[in-house]
CSV table of C-alpha atoms and ligand atoms in Angstrom, one decimal:
chain,number,residue,atom,x,y,z
A,1,MET,CA,15.7,-79.1,206.4
A,2,GLU,CA,11.7,-80.2,205.9
A,3,THR,CA,9.8,-77.4,207.7
A,4,ILE,CA,6.8,-79.2,209.5
A,5,VAL,CA,3.5,-76.7,209.2
A,6,SER,CA,1.3,-78.5,213.0
A,7,THR,CA,-0.3,-77.4,216.1
A,8,ASP,CA,2.0,-79.3,218.0
A,9,LEU,CA,2.3,-77.2,221.1
A,10,ARG,CA,5.2,-80.0,222.7
A,11,LYS,CA,6.8,-79.4,219.7
A,12,ALA,CA,7.6,-76.0,219.7
A,13,ALA,CA,7.9,-75.9,223.2
A,14,ASP,CA,10.6,-78.2,222.3
A,15,TYR,CA,12.8,-76.2,219.5
A,16,LEU,CA,12.6,-73.1,221.1
A,17,ARG,CA,14.1,-74.8,224.2
A,18,ALA,CA,16.8,-75.5,221.8
A,19,GLY,CA,17.4,-72.5,220.7
A,20,GLU,CA,15.6,-73.0,217.1
A,21,VAL,CA,13.9,-70.6,215.4
A,22,ILE,CA,10.2,-71.0,214.5
A,23,ALA,CA,7.4,-69.1,213.2
A,24,ILE,CA,4.9,-68.9,216.0
A,25,PRO,CA,1.1,-67.0,214.9
A,26,THR,CA,-0.5,-64.1,216.4
A,27,GLU,CA,-3.3,-61.8,216.5
A,28,THR,CA,-1.5,-59.5,214.3
A,29,VAL,CA,0.9,-61.5,212.3
A,30,TYR,CA,2.7,-65.2,212.3
A,31,GLY,CA,6.4,-64.7,214.2
A,32,LEU,CA,9.9,-65.8,213.7
A,33,ALA,CA,9.9,-66.6,217.2
A,34,ALA,CA,12.9,-67.6,219.2
A,35,ASN,CA,14.7,-67.1,223.3
A,36,ALA,CA,14.9,-63.6,223.7
A,37,LEU,CA,17.4,-63.7,226.4
A,38,ASP,CA,19.3,-66.2,224.3
A,39,PRO,CA,22.1,-64.1,221.9
A,40,GLN,CA,22.8,-66.7,219.7
A,41,ALA,CA,18.9,-67.8,219.0
A,42,VAL,CA,18.4,-64.3,218.6
A,43,GLU,CA,20.8,-63.7,215.9
A,44,LYS,CA,19.3,-66.5,214.1
A,45,ILE,CA,16.5,-64.1,214.1
A,46,PHE,CA,18.1,-61.3,212.2
A,47,ARG,CA,20.5,-63.4,209.7
A,48,LEU,CA,16.9,-65.2,208.4
A,49,LYS,CA,15.3,-61.9,207.9
A,50,GLY,CA,17.9,-60.2,206.7
A,51,ARG,CA,17.3,-57.8,208.9
A,52,PRO,CA,19.8,-55.0,210.5
A,53,PHE,CA,21.5,-55.7,213.7
A,54,SER,CA,20.2,-52.4,215.0
A,55,ASP,CA,16.2,-52.4,214.0
A,56,PRO,CA,15.1,-53.7,217.6
A,57,LEU,CA,12.9,-56.9,218.3
A,58,ILE,CA,9.4,-57.2,220.2
A,59,VAL,CA,9.8,-59.6,223.6
A,60,HIS,CA,6.8,-61.5,223.9
A,61,VAL,CA,5.6,-62.3,226.9
A,62,ALA,CA,3.0,-64.7,228.7
A,63,ASP,CA,1.3,-62.6,231.1
A,64,VAL,CA,1.7,-59.1,233.2
A,65,GLU,CA,3.4,-60.6,236.0
A,66,ARG,CA,6.7,-61.9,233.6
A,67,VAL,CA,7.9,-57.9,233.0
A,68,PRO,CA,8.9,-57.2,235.9
A,69,PRO,CA,12.5,-58.8,235.4
A,70,LEU,CA,12.5,-58.2,232.6
A,71,VAL,CA,12.8,-53.9,232.7
A,72,SER,CA,14.7,-51.7,235.3
A,73,ALA,CA,11.4,-49.5,236.1
A,74,LEU,CA,7.8,-50.3,235.4
A,75,PRO,CA,5.4,-46.4,235.5
A,76,LEU,CA,2.0,-46.2,236.7
A,77,TRP,CA,0.6,-45.5,232.6
A,78,ALA,CA,2.5,-48.6,231.5
A,79,GLU,CA,1.1,-51.2,233.8
A,80,LYS,CA,-2.0,-49.4,233.2
A,81,LEU,CA,-2.1,-50.3,229.5
A,82,MET,CA,-1.4,-54.2,230.0
A,83,ASN,CA,-3.4,-54.8,232.1
A,84,LEU,CA,-6.0,-52.8,230.2
A,85,PHE,CA,-5.0,-54.7,226.9
A,86,TRP,CA,-3.3,-57.9,227.5
A,87,PRO,CA,-2.8,-60.1,226.2
A,88,GLY,CA,-3.7,-58.1,222.6
A,89,PRO,CA,-1.6,-56.2,220.2
A,90,LEU,CA,-0.1,-53.0,222.3
A,91,THR,CA,3.6,-52.6,222.9
A,92,ILE,CA,5.0,-50.9,225.3
A,93,VAL,CA,8.7,-49.9,225.5
A,94,LEU,CA,10.1,-49.7,229.0
A,95,PRO,CA,14.3,-49.4,230.3
A,96,LYS,CA,15.2,-53.1,229.6
A,97,SER,CA,17.1,-54.8,232.2
A,98,GLU,CA,20.7,-56.4,232.5
A,99,GLN,CA,18.5,-60.0,231.7
A,100,VAL,CA,17.6,-59.1,227.8
A,101,PRO,CA,20.8,-59.2,225.3
A,102,ASP,CA,21.9,-55.8,223.7
A,103,LEU,CA,21.2,-58.0,220.4
A,104,THR,CA,17.7,-58.9,220.9
A,105,THR,CA,17.5,-54.6,221.9
A,106,GLY,CA,19.8,-53.3,219.0
A,107,GLY,CA,21.5,-52.3,221.3
A,108,LEU,CA,19.4,-49.8,222.8
A,109,PRO,CA,18.5,-49.1,226.2
A,110,THR,CA,14.8,-50.2,226.2
A,111,VAL,CA,12.8,-53.3,225.4
A,112,ALA,CA,9.5,-53.3,223.2
A,113,LEU,CA,7.3,-55.7,225.0
A,114,ARG,CA,4.3,-57.7,223.8
A,115,CYS,CA,1.7,-60.0,225.0
A,116,PRO,CA,0.0,-61.9,221.6
A,117,LYS,CA,-3.4,-62.5,222.5
A,118,HIS,CA,-3.8,-66.1,220.5
A,119,PRO,CA,-5.0,-69.0,222.1
A,120,LEU,CA,-1.8,-71.3,220.7
A,121,THR,CA,0.7,-69.0,221.6
A,122,GLN,CA,-0.5,-68.0,225.0
A,123,ALA,CA,-0.8,-71.3,226.2
A,124,LEU,CA,3.5,-71.7,224.3
A,125,LEU,CA,4.5,-68.4,226.0
A,126,GLU,CA,3.6,-69.7,229.9
A,127,SER,CA,5.3,-73.5,228.8
A,128,LEU,CA,8.4,-71.4,228.3
A,129,PRO,CA,10.7,-70.8,231.1
A,130,PHE,CA,11.6,-67.3,229.2
A,131,PRO,CA,10.3,-64.4,227.2
A,132,LEU,CA,10.7,-64.8,223.1
A,133,ALA,CA,11.3,-62.5,220.8
A,134,ALA,CA,9.3,-62.3,216.9
A,135,PRO,CA,9.4,-59.7,214.5
A,136,SER,CA,7.0,-60.2,211.1
A,137,ALA,CA,8.2,-64.1,209.7
A,138,ASN,CA,9.1,-62.2,206.5
A,139,PRO,CA,12.5,-61.4,205.0
A,140,PHE,CA,13.1,-57.6,205.8
A,141,GLY,CA,11.3,-55.3,203.8
A,142,ARG,CA,8.6,-58.0,202.2
A,143,VAL,CA,4.7,-58.1,203.3
A,144,SER,CA,4.2,-59.3,206.6
A,145,PRO,CA,2.7,-62.6,206.6
A,146,THR,CA,-1.2,-63.5,207.8
A,147,THR,CA,-1.3,-67.1,207.2
A,148,PRO,CA,1.5,-70.4,207.3
A,149,ALA,CA,0.9,-70.7,203.9
A,150,HIS,CA,2.9,-66.9,203.5
A,151,VAL,CA,5.1,-68.0,205.8
A,152,LEU,CA,6.1,-71.1,204.3
A,153,GLU,CA,6.1,-69.2,201.1
A,154,TYR,CA,9.2,-66.8,202.4
A,155,PHE,CA,11.2,-69.7,204.9
A,156,GLU,CA,10.3,-73.6,203.4
A,157,GLY,CA,13.4,-75.3,204.0
A,158,GLN,CA,15.2,-72.8,206.7
A,159,ILE,CA,13.0,-72.7,209.8
A,160,PRO,CA,12.2,-76.5,211.1
A,161,PHE,CA,8.4,-75.5,212.5
A,162,ILE,CA,5.5,-73.7,211.6
A,163,LEU,CA,2.8,-73.5,214.5
A,164,ASP,CA,-0.4,-73.3,212.8
A,165,GLY,CA,-3.2,-71.0,214.0
A,166,GLY,CA,-4.6,-70.7,211.2
A,167,PRO,CA,-5.2,-66.9,209.2
A,168,CYS,CA,-4.4,-63.6,211.7
A,169,GLU,CA,-7.4,-61.9,213.6
A,170,THR,CA,-6.5,-58.5,213.7
A,171,GLY,CA,-4.5,-58.6,210.3
A,172,ILE,CA,-1.8,-56.0,210.8
A,173,GLU,CA,1.2,-55.6,213.1
A,174,SER,CA,0.8,-53.8,217.3
A,175,THR,CA,1.2,-50.4,218.3
A,176,ILE,CA,4.3,-49.6,219.5
A,177,LEU,CA,4.3,-47.1,222.6
A,178,GLY,CA,6.9,-45.3,224.1
A,179,GLU,CA,7.5,-42.4,227.0
A,180,GLU,CA,10.3,-40.2,225.5
A,181,ASN,CA,11.2,-36.7,227.7
A,182,GLY,CA,8.2,-38.0,230.1
A,183,ARG,CA,6.0,-37.2,227.2
A,184,LEU,CA,3.7,-40.5,225.2
A,185,VAL,CA,4.6,-41.2,221.8
A,186,ILE,CA,2.8,-44.2,219.0
A,187,TYR,CA,6.5,-45.5,217.2
A,188,ARG,CA,3.8,-47.0,215.0
A,189,PRO,CA,0.5,-46.7,214.8
A,190,GLY,CA,-1.4,-50.5,214.8
A,191,ALA,CA,-4.3,-52.1,216.0
A,192,ILE,CA,-5.1,-50.3,218.3
A,193,THR,CA,-5.7,-46.4,218.5
A,194,LYS,CA,-4.0,-43.5,219.7
A,195,GLU,CA,-8.0,-41.8,220.8
A,196,THR,CA,-8.4,-44.9,222.4
A,197,LEU,CA,-4.7,-44.8,224.4
A,198,GLU,CA,-5.9,-41.2,224.8
A,199,GLU,CA,-9.2,-41.7,226.4
A,200,VAL,CA,-8.0,-44.1,228.9
A,201,LEU,CA,-4.8,-42.6,230.2
A,202,ASP,CA,-6.7,-39.2,229.7
A,203,THR,CA,-3.3,-37.5,228.1
A,204,LYS,CA,-2.1,-36.5,224.2
A,205,ILE,CA,-0.3,-38.7,222.8
A,206,GLY,CA,2.1,-38.4,220.1
A,207,TYR,CA,3.5,-39.5,217.3
A,208,ARG,CA,7.5,-40.8,216.4
A,209,LEU,CA,7.2,-42.0,212.8
A,210,TYR,CA,10.1,-43.7,211.0
A,211,THR,CA,9.4,-40.4,208.6
A,212,LYS,CA,7.8,-36.9,208.7
A,213,SER,CA,6.9,-36.8,205.2
A,214,GLN,CA,5.5,-38.6,201.6
A,215,PRO,CA,8.2,-41.3,200.4
A,216,GLN,CA,9.7,-38.9,198.2
A,217,ALA,CA,13.6,-40.0,196.0
A,218,PRO,CA,14.1,-43.9,196.8
A,219,GLY,CA,16.5,-44.5,199.2
A,220,GLN,CA,14.9,-41.2,201.2
A,221,PHE,CA,12.6,-43.4,203.2
A,222,PRO,CA,12.8,-46.6,205.1
A,223,LYS,CA,10.9,-49.2,202.8
A,224,HIS,CA,9.3,-51.5,204.7
A,225,TYR,CA,5.9,-54.1,203.6
A,226,ALA,CA,7.0,-53.6,200.4
A,227,PRO,CA,5.9,-56.1,197.5
A,228,SER,CA,7.8,-57.3,194.9
A,229,LYS,CA,6.2,-55.2,192.5
A,230,PRO,CA,6.2,-52.1,193.1
A,231,LEU,CA,3.1,-50.5,194.1
A,232,LEU,CA,1.8,-46.9,193.7
A,233,TYR,CA,-0.9,-45.7,196.8
A,234,GLY,CA,-2.7,-43.7,197.6
A,235,TRP,CA,-5.4,-42.5,194.2
A,236,GLN,CA,-9.4,-41.4,194.6
A,237,ASP,CA,-10.3,-43.1,191.7
A,238,PRO,CA,-7.2,-45.9,190.7
A,239,PRO,CA,-7.4,-46.2,186.5
A,240,LEU,CA,-8.8,-49.8,186.4
A,241,GLU,CA,-5.3,-50.8,184.0
A,242,PRO,CA,-5.1,-54.0,181.8
A,243,HIS,CA,-1.6,-54.5,183.3
A,244,ALA,CA,-2.2,-53.2,186.4
A,245,SER,CA,-3.3,-55.0,189.7
A,246,ILE,CA,-5.5,-53.1,191.7
A,247,VAL,CA,-7.0,-52.4,194.8
A,248,LEU,CA,-10.0,-50.4,195.9
A,249,PHE,CA,-11.2,-49.8,199.4
A,250,GLU,CA,-15.0,-50.7,199.6
A,251,ASP,CA,-17.0,-52.8,197.1
A,252,GLU,CA,-17.5,-50.0,194.3
A,253,THR,CA,-16.5,-51.9,191.0
A,254,ASP,CA,-17.9,-54.7,189.1
A,255,GLU,CA,-15.6,-57.3,190.1
A,256,SER,CA,-15.9,-58.3,186.5
A,257,GLU,CA,-14.8,-55.2,184.7
A,258,HIS,CA,-11.2,-56.0,185.1
A,259,PRO,CA,-10.0,-59.8,186.5
A,260,TYR,CA,-7.7,-58.7,189.0
A,261,VAL,CA,-9.4,-55.7,191.0
A,262,HIS,CA,-9.3,-57.0,194.6
A,263,THR,CA,-11.3,-55.3,197.9
A,264,LEU,CA,-9.9,-54.8,200.5
A,265,SER,CA,-12.9,-54.5,202.1
A,266,PRO,CA,-16.2,-55.7,201.2
A,267,SER,CA,-18.3,-54.7,204.6
A,268,GLY,CA,-16.6,-51.3,204.3
A,269,THR,CA,-14.7,-51.3,207.6
A,270,LEU,CA,-11.5,-50.7,208.9
A,271,GLU,CA,-11.0,-53.4,211.0
A,272,GLU,CA,-11.7,-56.3,207.9
A,273,ALA,CA,-9.4,-53.6,205.5
A,274,ALA,CA,-6.4,-54.3,207.9
A,275,GLN,CA,-7.8,-57.9,208.9
A,276,ARG,CA,-7.4,-58.4,204.8
A,277,LEU,CA,-4.6,-56.0,204.1
A,278,TYR,CA,-1.6,-58.1,203.6
A,279,GLN,CA,-3.6,-61.2,202.6
A,280,VAL,CA,-4.6,-58.9,199.9
A,281,LEU,CA,-0.9,-57.7,199.1
A,282,HIS,CA,0.1,-61.1,198.8
A,283,ALA,CA,-2.5,-62.0,196.2
A,284,CYS,CA,-1.7,-59.0,193.8
A,285,GLU,CA,2.0,-60.4,194.0
A,286,LYS,CA,0.8,-63.9,192.0
A,287,ASP,CA,-1.6,-61.7,189.7
A,288,PRO,CA,0.2,-61.8,186.5
A,289,THR,CA,0.6,-57.9,186.9
A,290,GLU,CA,3.4,-55.6,186.4
A,291,TYR,CA,2.4,-53.2,189.2
A,292,ILE,CA,0.0,-52.0,191.6
A,293,LEU,CA,-2.9,-49.4,192.0
A,294,PHE,CA,-3.8,-49.0,195.5
A,295,GLN,CA,-6.9,-46.2,196.5
A,296,GLN,CA,-6.1,-44.5,199.4
A,297,VAL,CA,-7.5,-45.5,202.6
A,298,PRO,CA,-9.6,-43.2,204.7
A,299,GLN,CA,-7.5,-41.7,207.6
A,300,GLU,CA,-9.1,-42.0,210.4
A,301,GLY,CA,-9.0,-44.6,213.7
A,302,LEU,CA,-7.6,-47.9,212.3
A,303,GLY,CA,-7.1,-46.5,208.9
A,304,LEU,CA,-4.3,-44.2,210.4
A,305,ALA,CA,-2.8,-47.7,210.9
A,306,LEU,CA,-3.0,-49.2,207.2
A,307,HIS,CA,-2.3,-45.6,205.9
A,308,ASP,CA,1.5,-45.8,207.6
A,309,ARG,CA,1.7,-49.3,206.5
A,310,LEU,CA,0.7,-48.2,202.6
A,311,ARG,CA,3.2,-45.4,203.0
A,312,ARG,CA,6.1,-47.4,203.3
A,313,ALA,CA,5.2,-49.6,200.4
A,314,HIS,CA,5.1,-47.4,198.4
A,315,HIS,CA,7.1,-46.8,195.4
A,316,PRO,CA,8.5,-44.0,194.3
A,317,SER,CA,7.4,-43.4,191.0
A,318,VAL,CA,7.2,-40.8,187.9
A,319,PHE,CA,5.1,-40.6,185.0
A,320,THR,CA,5.1,-39.4,181.8
A,321,ILE,CA,3.2,-37.6,179.1
A,322,GLY,CA,4.1,-36.8,175.7
A,323,HIS,CA,1.6,-34.2,174.0
A,324,SER,CA,2.7,-34.0,170.2
A,325,ASN,CA,-0.4,-32.1,168.7
A,326,HIS,CA,-3.5,-33.4,170.8
A,327,PRO,CA,-6.1,-31.4,171.4
A,328,TRP,CA,-5.6,-29.7,174.8
A,329,GLU,CA,-8.7,-31.7,176.3
A,330,LEU,CA,-7.6,-34.8,176.0
A,331,PHE,CA,-4.1,-33.9,177.1
A,332,LEU,CA,-6.2,-32.8,180.0
A,333,ASP,CA,-8.4,-35.5,180.4
A,334,LEU,CA,-4.9,-37.6,180.9
A,335,LEU,CA,-3.9,-35.9,183.3
A,336,ARG,CA,-7.1,-36.0,185.6
A,337,TYR,CA,-7.4,-39.6,184.5
A,338,TYR,CA,-4.4,-40.5,185.8
A,339,GLU,CA,-4.3,-38.1,189.0
A,340,ILE,CA,-1.2,-36.4,188.1
A,341,GLY,CA,-0.7,-33.7,190.7
A,342,ALA,CA,2.2,-31.5,188.4
A,343,ILE,CA,3.9,-31.4,185.5
A,344,LEU,CA,7.8,-30.9,184.9
A,345,ASP,CA,8.7,-30.2,181.4
A,346,LEU,CA,11.5,-31.4,179.6
A,347,ARG,CA,11.1,-29.3,176.4
A,348,ARG,CA,14.5,-27.7,175.4
A,349,LYS,CA,12.6,-25.1,174.0
A,350,PRO,CA,9.5,-24.0,175.9
A,351,THR,CA,7.3,-23.2,172.7
A,352,SER,CA,6.1,-25.5,170.5
A,353,ALA,CA,5.8,-25.2,165.8
A,354,ILE,CA,3.2,-27.9,165.9
A,355,ALA,CA,0.9,-27.1,168.9
A,356,PRO,CA,0.8,-23.1,169.8
A,357,HIS,CA,-1.4,-24.3,172.6
A,358,PHE,CA,1.4,-25.9,174.6
A,359,SER,CA,3.8,-23.4,174.6
A,360,GLN,CA,4.9,-23.2,178.2
A,361,ALA,CA,3.8,-19.2,178.6
A,362,ILE,CA,-0.1,-21.1,177.8
A,363,LEU,CA,0.8,-24.2,179.4
A,364,GLN,CA,1.7,-22.7,182.8
A,365,LYS,CA,-1.1,-20.6,182.9
A,366,ALA,CA,-3.9,-23.7,181.5
A,367,LEU,CA,-2.3,-26.3,184.2
A,368,THR,CA,-2.4,-23.4,187.3
A,369,LYS,CA,-6.0,-23.2,186.6
A,370,GLU,CA,-6.5,-26.4,187.1
A,371,GLY,CA,-5.0,-26.8,190.0
A,372,ILE,CA,-1.7,-28.8,188.9
A,373,LEU,CA,1.9,-28.1,189.6
A,374,TYR,CA,3.8,-26.9,186.7
A,375,ASP,CA,7.8,-26.3,186.5
A,376,TRP,CA,10.1,-26.1,183.6
A,377,GLN,CA,13.1,-28.2,183.8
A,378,PRO,CA,15.4,-28.5,180.3
A,379,VAL,CA,18.8,-29.4,181.1
A,380,PRO,CA,18.9,-33.1,182.0
A,381,ASN,CA,21.1,-33.5,184.8
A,382,ARG,CA,18.7,-30.9,187.0
A,383,VAL,CA,15.9,-33.2,186.4
A,384,LEU,CA,16.2,-35.2,189.3
A,385,PHE,CA,16.7,-32.1,191.8
A,386,SER,CA,13.1,-30.4,190.5
A,387,LEU,CA,11.1,-33.8,190.3
A,388,GLU,CA,12.2,-34.6,193.7
A,389,LYS,CA,11.3,-30.6,194.9
A,390,LEU,CA,7.6,-31.4,192.5
A,391,MET,CA,7.3,-35.3,194.0
A,392,ALA,CA,7.3,-32.8,197.7
A,393,ARG,CA,3.8,-31.2,196.4
A,394,ALA,CA,2.5,-33.7,194.5
A,395,PRO,CA,2.1,-37.6,194.8
A,396,ARG,CA,2.1,-38.0,191.3
A,397,VAL,CA,4.2,-36.5,189.1
A,398,ALA,CA,4.9,-36.5,185.4
A,399,LEU,CA,7.4,-35.1,183.1
A,400,LEU,CA,6.0,-34.1,180.1
A,401,CYS,CA,8.1,-34.0,175.9
A,402,ALA,CA,6.7,-33.0,173.0
A,403,GLU,CA,6.3,-36.4,171.0
A,404,ALA,CA,3.3,-38.9,172.3
A,405,ASP,CA,5.3,-41.9,171.8
A,406,PRO,CA,8.3,-42.1,174.7
A,407,THR,CA,10.2,-44.1,172.5
A,408,LYS,CA,10.4,-42.0,170.1
A,409,CYS,CA,11.5,-39.2,173.0
A,410,HIS,CA,14.3,-38.0,174.9
A,411,ARG,CA,12.3,-38.6,178.1
A,412,TYR,CA,12.9,-42.2,176.9
A,413,LYS,CA,16.7,-41.2,177.9
A,414,GLU,CA,15.9,-39.5,181.2
A,415,SER,CA,13.3,-43.0,182.3
A,416,ASP,CA,16.1,-45.0,181.9
A,417,GLU,CA,18.0,-42.7,184.3
A,418,LEU,CA,15.4,-42.7,186.5
A,419,THR,CA,14.6,-46.5,186.7
A,420,GLU,CA,18.7,-46.8,187.1
A,421,LYS,CA,17.6,-44.2,190.4
A,422,GLY,CA,15.3,-46.9,191.7
A,423,PHE,CA,12.0,-44.6,190.6
A,424,ALA,CA,8.9,-46.8,189.2
A,425,VAL,CA,8.7,-45.8,185.4
A,426,PHE,CA,5.3,-44.9,184.3
A,427,HIS,CA,4.3,-44.5,180.7
A,428,ILE,CA,0.9,-42.5,180.1
A,429,TYR,CA,-0.1,-43.6,176.7
A,430,PRO,CA,-2.9,-41.7,174.2
A,431,ASN,CA,-5.3,-44.2,174.3
A,432,TYR,CA,-5.5,-44.8,178.3
A,433,THR,CA,-2.8,-47.3,179.1
A,434,LEU,CA,0.3,-46.7,181.9
A,435,ARG,CA,3.4,-49.1,181.3
A,436,LEU,CA,6.0,-49.6,182.8
A,437,HIS,CA,8.8,-48.1,181.6
A,438,LYS,CA,10.0,-51.1,179.2
A,439,ALA,CA,8.0,-53.8,180.4
A,440,GLU,CA,6.6,-53.6,176.6
A,441,LEU,CA,9.6,-55.5,176.1
A,442,SER,CA,9.6,-57.9,178.5
A,443,LEU,CA,6.3,-59.3,179.0
A,444,PRO,CA,5.6,-63.0,178.1
A,445,PHE,CA,2.1,-62.7,178.7
A,446,GLU,CA,0.7,-60.2,176.7
A,447,GLU,CA,-0.1,-62.5,173.9
B,501,TXA,O1,2.3,-57.1,216.0
B,501,TXA,C1,3.2,-57.5,215.9
B,501,TXA,O2,3.8,-56.6,216.8
B,501,TXA,C2,4.5,-58.3,215.2
B,501,TXA,C3,4.3,-59.6,216.0
B,501,TXA,C4,4.8,-60.6,215.6
B,501,TXA,O3,4.0,-59.9,216.9
B,501,TXA,N1,5.7,-57.6,215.8
B,501,TXA,C5,6.3,-56.7,214.7
B,501,TXA,O4,7.5,-57.1,214.6
B,501,TXA,O5,5.5,-56.2,213.8
B,501,TXA,P1,8.8,-56.5,213.3
B,501,TXA,O6,9.9,-57.0,214.2
B,501,TXA,O7,8.6,-57.0,213.0
B,501,TXA,O8,8.5,-55.2,213.9
B,501,TXA,C6,8.6,-54.3,215.1
B,501,TXA,C7,9.1,-52.9,215.4
B,501,TXA,C8,10.2,-52.6,214.4
B,501,TXA,O9,9.5,-51.4,213.6
B,501,TXA,C9,11.5,-52.2,215.9
B,501,TXA,O10,12.0,-50.7,215.2
B,501,TXA,C10,10.5,-51.2,216.2
B,501,TXA,O11,8.9,-52.5,216.6
B,501,TXA,N2,10.7,-51.6,217.8
B,501,TXA,C11,11.9,-53.1,218.3
B,501,TXA,N3,11.9,-52.9,219.9
B,501,TXA,C12,12.2,-51.1,220.3
B,501,TXA,C13,12.3,-50.4,221.4
B,501,TXA,N4,12.6,-50.7,221.3
B,501,TXA,N5,11.9,-48.9,220.7
B,501,TXA,C14,11.8,-48.2,220.0
B,501,TXA,N6,11.3,-49.2,218.5
B,501,TXA,C15,11.4,-50.5,218.5
B,502,MG,MG1,7.6,-56.3,210.5
């Protein structure tokens, strides 16, 4: 199948009337759209994305007038918000009417409604007699697309048409708001902030996100927005690793210091950062690097939406460090440089003959003084348990062993097992390099 990229609205409408799936631009991200009221068309969206049928789709409408047939109730707060923010990046969850197929809402009794702001999609929706179900146009779990080129990379040959609306203006998905037990809740933070909504409604709004805590072990966290290589989010000051793509919030580093430094917002605004987020992640995927180190973003206003996406994109990870008989200063400096918040000591014996300053009692005391957590776990099949406990308290945990060289140390075997379980395992080398476990065995670009 050839995938046409075009601004031809008539063609776009023809495909949709025929029950096909096409990509459409919105002000937030590109969507994979089909007739929301036609279960067969909607099923194609799920199959293309590889998305579980239990994960509901957003239904896109041309304006507020088209809402009543789709819902069984339209509360005042919802109508007010629609009038204020539509067209715009606000999705509102309401009890659905019979008209909306269960397939579209993942079996839920509610429907998520949104009126997108892009002029082409506005015109398209006005010309159609039905609303459009449209999730972001990426395979399930991957980075959302903000240009037609991103969509082509994912779906070339699988969909007949991409409506070309240029790069998305807002760049981050809509805010999703609903009501639970008489209380308004945000299911997904987005371009319209909680503060803004609270102000116009003069009421408190809660959050009801997918999870309550930081991602810990792989599998505990619904993966989303993830690039094709491990992304480690949350650095104060990401180390300029030669094998990494580095993403900084603002322009702080001379980009010539490192070939793969990306700046999220050259002008230092959250709006620009949101607009560029997915574009930068797509660029990181293309860099010849092993992994991505992403600086923490400010957690206020629009920053919360960015933070939410990045937490979900974050790969569960663990570091390893050895000491041999390193001077204490070097060891501590490595921990600071890699922003390690906790040490899990894997050594079989709590004392060290060659390096008395690494004996357990002294080490624990010294680390505590530096604000670094310490735990000891010499029993191999209990490492994961201890690790998860520390990960809940510190964003970066390092496994400690005696040998500086991980290949000569039993933490190498531990690394194999943790990699198998889905962790990204990184070895900290005493020459200040960070390598993904076993990456040194398979790097075509190193020579
Ligand atoms: O900005 C956006 O909202 C983009 C553009 C294309 O409009 N769409 C988008 O769709 O982000 P998608 O499918 O990637 O994310 C939709 C989210 C899902 O996380 C889904 O769980 C939630 O909306 N959702 C849909 N219907 C819902 C409902 N009835 N109740 C709660 N959450 C719902
Ligand atoms: Mg999505």
